[in-house]
Amino acid sequence: MVAAQASARPIATNEQKLELLKKVECFIFDCDGVIWLGDKVIEGVPETLDMLRSMNKKVFFVTNNSTKSRAGYMSKFQSLGLNVKAEEIYSSSYAAAAYLDSINFKKKVYVIGETGILEELDLKGIRHVGGPADADKKVTLKSGEFMEHDHDVGAVVVGFDRYVNYYKIQYATLCIRENPGCMFIATNRDAVTHLTDAQEWAGNGSMVGAIVGSTKREPTVVGKPSDFMLKNISASLGLRPDQIAMVGDRLDTDIMFGKNGGLATALVLSGVTTPEVLNSPDNKVHPDFVLNKLPDLLSVKEKAMVAV
């Protein structure tokens, strides 16, 4: 207990908050646990985003949740009273489609996931099968049962899927194991996620784990903590990594994402990570700043605005 207490990360002081606001030109925010919990915006977030914009800070929203496309997230932001541009949103559904587009992918994709992935693939002109269309398909395992699969599938994309079933797992397994060169792509490997504000739910890591188990293959991960989205953002802005901050509620994805990219990192305790986990002797990921919640930055609004 003494060791854990001695290594405790204190909440950022007002001086440290001002330091963060002064040094950073672009803030990248995780969404679940930072901007909202389930379908409820965290109190004070709209005012915080308004403050940052008034200081001429760039803001981006990066989420590992692949159930929605960027257009779908636009609707969610608007429903919560948040004014966000489509180009400021980077979802892992978009990252999967952008990754395939970047390598000039021409075959079909089999999707374990929801409409967000399909919509982003459509926007890139990438053919796909599976997804919600396979939600009700069943395997009976009668004697001699044999499942056919599309031999033109060149990639399996696994995203969060509330309707994952054995049919989808088997189909994905066949594509990866039997189609030469078939890629295995994961939108993320999050263990849990905030689908509602009432509790944590099993995340996409559980779906990805099923395919890892059946294929003995590790996926290419396009969401956090992979740097694919970060490279896209930094290249579009022409900023150095030290001019960008990653703000998130997860040590193993958000903060690791920032650390891997050389960014400033700020952990908020309004989502997945608790003070006990942060300060555990077993934790090896240490953020540069710790906030109870994002709107804590409002406590230095007057001083920060004077410095602009």
C-alpha positions as CSV (number, residue, x, y, z in Angstrom):
1,M,0.0,0.0,0.0
2,V,2.9,2.4,0.8
3,A,4.4,1.9,-2.7
4,A,1.1,2.5,-4.4
5,Q,0.5,5.7,-2.4
6,A,4.0,7.0,-3.0
7,S,3.6,6.7,-6.8
8,A,0.2,8.4,-6.8
9,R,-0.4,10.8,-9.7
10,P,-1.9,14.0,-8.4
11,I,-4.7,15.9,-10.1
12,A,-3.3,18.7,-12.3
13,T,-2.9,22.1,-10.6
14,N,-4.2,25.3,-12.2
15,E,-0.6,26.0,-13.2
16,Q,-0.3,22.7,-14.9
17,K,-3.6,23.2,-16.7
18,L,-2.3,26.6,-18.0
19,E,0.9,24.9,-19.1
20,L,-1.1,22.3,-21.1
21,L,-3.3,25.0,-22.8
22,K,-0.2,27.1,-23.6
23,K,1.9,24.4,-25.2
24,V,-0.7,22.6,-27.2
25,E,-2.2,23.7,-30.5
26,C,-4.4,20.7,-31.2
27,F,-6.4,18.5,-28.8
28,I,-7.4,15.0,-29.7
29,F,-10.3,13.7,-27.6
30,D,-11.6,10.2,-27.0
31,C,-15.4,10.3,-26.9
32,D,-16.8,7.7,-24.6
33,G,-15.9,8.6,-21.0
34,V,-14.4,12.0,-22.0
35,I,-17.1,13.8,-24.0
36,W,-20.1,11.7,-23.0
37,L,-21.1,8.6,-21.1
38,G,-23.5,6.5,-23.0
39,D,-26.1,9.0,-24.4
40,K,-25.4,11.7,-21.9
41,V,-23.0,14.6,-22.5
42,I,-20.7,15.2,-19.5
43,E,-21.7,18.4,-17.8
44,G,-19.4,21.3,-18.8
45,V,-18.0,19.7,-21.9
46,P,-19.8,22.1,-24.4
47,E,-18.4,25.1,-22.6
48,T,-14.9,23.6,-22.5
49,L,-14.9,23.0,-26.3
50,D,-16.2,26.5,-26.8
51,M,-13.3,27.8,-24.7
52,L,-10.7,25.8,-26.7
53,R,-12.1,27.0,-30.0
54,S,-12.1,30.6,-28.8
55,M,-8.4,30.1,-28.1
56,N,-7.9,29.0,-31.7
57,K,-7.1,25.5,-30.7
58,K,-7.8,22.7,-33.2
59,V,-10.0,19.9,-31.9
60,F,-10.5,16.3,-33.1
61,F,-12.6,13.5,-31.8
62,V,-11.1,10.0,-32.1
63,T,-13.2,7.0,-31.0
64,N,-12.6,3.3,-31.2
65,N,-16.3,2.7,-31.3
66,S,-17.0,1.4,-34.9
67,T,-20.8,1.1,-34.7
68,K,-21.3,4.5,-36.3
69,S,-19.8,6.1,-39.4
70,R,-18.6,9.7,-39.2
71,A,-22.0,10.8,-40.5
72,G,-23.6,8.7,-37.6
73,Y,-21.3,10.4,-35.1
74,M,-22.3,13.8,-36.5
75,S,-25.9,13.0,-35.6
76,K,-24.9,12.0,-32.1
77,F,-22.8,15.1,-31.5
78,Q,-25.7,17.3,-32.7
79,S,-28.2,15.5,-30.5
80,L,-26.0,16.3,-27.5
81,G,-25.8,19.9,-28.5
82,L,-22.2,19.8,-29.6
83,N,-21.1,21.7,-32.8
84,V,-18.6,19.5,-34.6
85,K,-17.5,19.3,-38.2
86,A,-17.4,15.9,-40.0
87,E,-13.7,16.3,-40.8
88,E,-13.0,16.6,-37.0
89,I,-14.3,13.1,-36.4
90,Y,-12.0,10.0,-36.7
91,S,-13.9,6.8,-35.9
92,S,-12.3,3.4,-36.1
93,S,-14.9,2.5,-38.7
94,Y,-13.5,5.3,-40.9
95,A,-9.9,4.2,-40.0
96,A,-10.7,0.6,-41.3
97,A,-12.0,1.9,-44.6
98,A,-9.2,4.5,-44.9
99,Y,-6.5,1.9,-44.2
100,L,-7.8,-0.4,-47.0
101,D,-8.1,2.5,-49.4
102,S,-4.5,3.5,-48.6
103,I,-3.2,0.1,-49.8
104,N,-5.4,0.2,-52.9
105,F,-7.5,-2.8,-51.8
106,K,-9.6,-4.2,-54.6
107,K,-11.2,-7.4,-53.2
108,K,-14.2,-7.9,-50.9
109,V,-14.3,-7.4,-47.2
110,Y,-16.1,-9.7,-44.8
111,V,-17.4,-7.6,-41.9
112,I,-18.1,-8.6,-38.3
113,G,-19.6,-5.3,-37.1
114,E,-22.4,-2.9,-37.5
115,T,-23.5,-0.3,-40.0
116,G,-20.8,2.2,-39.3
117,I,-18.1,0.1,-41.0
118,L,-20.4,-0.7,-44.0
119,E,-21.2,3.0,-44.5
120,E,-17.5,4.0,-44.5
121,L,-16.6,1.1,-46.9
122,D,-19.3,2.3,-49.2
123,L,-17.9,5.8,-49.2
124,K,-14.5,4.4,-50.4
125,G,-16.1,2.2,-53.0
126,I,-15.0,-1.0,-51.3
127,R,-17.2,-4.1,-51.7
128,H,-18.3,-5.9,-48.6
129,V,-20.4,-8.9,-47.3
130,G,-21.5,-9.8,-43.9
131,G,-22.3,-7.3,-41.2
132,P,-25.9,-6.9,-40.0
133,A,-27.1,-9.1,-42.9
134,D,-25.7,-12.1,-41.1
135,A,-27.2,-11.3,-37.7
136,D,-29.9,-13.9,-37.8
137,K,-28.0,-16.7,-39.6
138,K,-27.6,-19.9,-37.6
139,V,-25.4,-23.0,-37.7
140,T,-27.2,-26.2,-36.9
141,L,-24.1,-28.5,-37.1
142,K,-26.1,-31.3,-38.6
143,S,-24.1,-34.3,-39.8
144,G,-22.1,-33.4,-42.9
145,E,-22.9,-29.7,-42.7
146,F,-20.4,-27.6,-44.7
147,M,-20.3,-23.8,-44.8
148,E,-19.5,-22.2,-48.1
149,H,-17.6,-18.9,-48.1
150,D,-16.7,-16.2,-50.7
151,H,-13.2,-16.9,-52.0
152,D,-13.0,-13.3,-53.3
153,V,-12.8,-12.0,-49.7
154,G,-9.4,-10.4,-49.2
155,A,-9.9,-8.9,-45.8
156,V,-11.9,-9.6,-42.6
157,V,-12.7,-6.5,-40.6
158,V,-13.8,-7.1,-37.0
159,G,-15.6,-4.3,-35.2
160,F,-17.9,-4.2,-32.2
161,D,-21.0,-6.2,-33.0
162,R,-24.0,-6.6,-30.7
163,Y,-25.2,-9.4,-32.9
164,V,-22.1,-11.5,-33.2
165,N,-22.9,-15.2,-33.6
166,Y,-21.2,-18.5,-34.4
167,Y,-22.0,-18.1,-38.1
168,K,-20.0,-14.9,-38.3
169,I,-17.1,-16.4,-36.4
170,Q,-17.0,-19.4,-38.6
171,Y,-17.3,-17.4,-41.9
172,A,-14.5,-15.0,-40.8
173,T,-12.3,-18.0,-39.8
174,L,-12.8,-19.7,-43.2
175,C,-11.9,-16.5,-45.1
176,I,-8.7,-15.9,-43.0
177,R,-7.6,-19.5,-43.0
178,E,-8.5,-20.6,-46.6
179,N,-8.3,-17.4,-48.7
180,P,-4.7,-16.8,-49.7
181,G,-3.4,-13.5,-48.4
182,C,-6.6,-12.6,-46.6
183,M,-6.0,-9.8,-44.1
184,F,-7.3,-9.7,-40.5
185,I,-8.1,-6.2,-39.5
186,A,-9.5,-5.1,-36.1
187,T,-11.0,-1.7,-35.5
188,N,-9.7,-2.0,-31.9
189,R,-9.1,-4.4,-29.1
190,D,-10.8,-2.6,-26.2
191,A,-11.6,-4.9,-23.4
192,V,-14.7,-3.0,-22.2
193,T,-16.7,0.0,-23.5
194,H,-19.3,2.5,-22.2
195,L,-22.4,1.7,-24.3
196,T,-24.6,3.0,-21.6
197,D,-24.0,5.3,-18.6
198,A,-25.1,2.5,-16.2
199,Q,-22.1,0.1,-16.5
200,E,-19.2,-1.1,-18.6
201,W,-19.9,-3.7,-21.4
202,A,-17.7,-6.2,-23.0
203,G,-15.8,-4.5,-25.8
204,N,-14.5,-5.4,-29.3
205,G,-11.6,-7.2,-27.7
206,S,-14.0,-10.1,-27.0
207,M,-15.0,-10.4,-30.7
208,V,-11.4,-10.0,-32.0
209,G,-10.3,-12.6,-29.4
210,A,-12.7,-15.2,-30.8
211,I,-11.1,-14.8,-34.3
212,V,-7.6,-14.8,-32.9
213,G,-8.4,-18.0,-31.1
214,S,-9.8,-19.8,-34.2
215,T,-7.2,-18.6,-36.7
216,K,-4.1,-18.3,-34.6
217,R,-3.5,-15.0,-36.3
218,E,-2.9,-11.5,-34.8
219,P,-4.8,-8.6,-36.4
220,T,-3.7,-5.3,-37.9
221,V,-5.3,-2.8,-35.5
222,V,-6.3,0.5,-37.1
223,G,-7.9,2.2,-34.0
224,K,-6.1,3.3,-30.9
225,P,-3.4,2.7,-29.8
226,S,-2.3,2.2,-33.4
227,D,-0.8,5.4,-34.9
228,F,-2.7,5.2,-38.2
229,M,-5.2,7.9,-37.3
230,L,-2.6,10.1,-35.6
231,K,-0.5,10.2,-38.8
232,N,-3.5,11.2,-40.8
233,I,-4.4,14.0,-38.4
234,S,-0.8,15.4,-37.9
235,A,-0.1,15.3,-41.7
236,S,-3.3,17.3,-42.4
237,L,-2.4,20.0,-39.9
238,G,1.4,20.2,-40.3
239,L,2.0,20.1,-36.6
240,R,4.8,18.5,-34.6
241,P,3.8,15.8,-32.2
242,D,4.7,18.0,-29.2
243,Q,2.1,20.5,-30.3
244,I,-0.7,17.9,-30.0
245,A,-2.3,16.5,-26.8
246,M,-4.3,13.2,-26.5
247,V,-7.1,13.4,-23.9
248,G,-8.7,10.1,-23.0
249,D,-10.0,7.9,-20.2
250,R,-8.1,4.7,-21.0
251,L,-4.4,4.0,-20.2
252,D,-3.9,1.1,-22.6
253,T,-5.4,2.8,-25.6
254,D,-5.8,6.6,-25.3
255,I,-2.7,7.4,-23.3
256,M,-0.6,4.7,-25.0
257,F,-1.8,6.1,-28.3
258,G,-0.4,9.5,-27.3
259,K,2.8,8.2,-25.8
260,N,3.5,6.1,-28.9
261,G,3.1,9.2,-31.0
262,G,5.2,11.5,-28.9
263,L,2.1,13.6,-27.9
264,A,1.3,15.3,-24.6
265,T,-1.1,13.1,-22.7
266,A,-4.0,13.9,-20.3
267,L,-6.0,11.2,-18.5
268,V,-9.5,12.0,-17.3
269,L,-11.0,10.0,-14.5
270,S,-14.6,10.3,-15.8
271,G,-14.5,7.1,-17.7
272,V,-12.9,3.6,-17.5
273,T,-9.7,4.3,-15.5
274,T,-10.0,4.7,-11.8
275,P,-7.5,6.4,-9.4
276,E,-6.7,2.9,-8.0
277,V,-5.8,1.6,-11.5
278,L,-3.8,4.7,-12.4
279,N,-1.8,4.5,-9.1
280,S,-1.4,0.8,-9.0
281,P,2.3,-0.4,-8.9
282,D,1.4,-2.7,-11.8
283,N,0.5,0.3,-14.1
284,K,3.3,1.1,-16.5
285,V,1.5,3.8,-18.5
286,H,1.8,7.3,-17.0
287,P,0.0,10.3,-18.4
288,D,1.6,13.8,-18.3
289,F,-1.5,15.3,-16.8
290,V,-4.5,14.0,-14.8
291,L,-7.9,15.6,-14.7
292,N,-11.0,14.5,-12.8
293,K,-13.0,15.4,-16.0
294,L,-12.4,17.5,-19.1
295,P,-14.4,20.6,-17.8
296,D,-11.8,21.0,-15.1
297,L,-9.9,23.1,-17.6
298,L,-12.7,25.8,-17.2
299,S,-11.2,26.6,-13.8
300,V,-8.4,28.5,-15.6
301,K,-10.5,30.0,-18.4
302,E,-10.0,33.7,-17.4
303,K,-6.2,33.4,-17.2
304,A,-6.0,31.2,-20.3
305,M,-8.0,33.7,-22.4
306,V,-5.8,36.6,-21.3
307,A,-2.8,34.7,-22.6
308,V,-4.3,34.3,-26.1
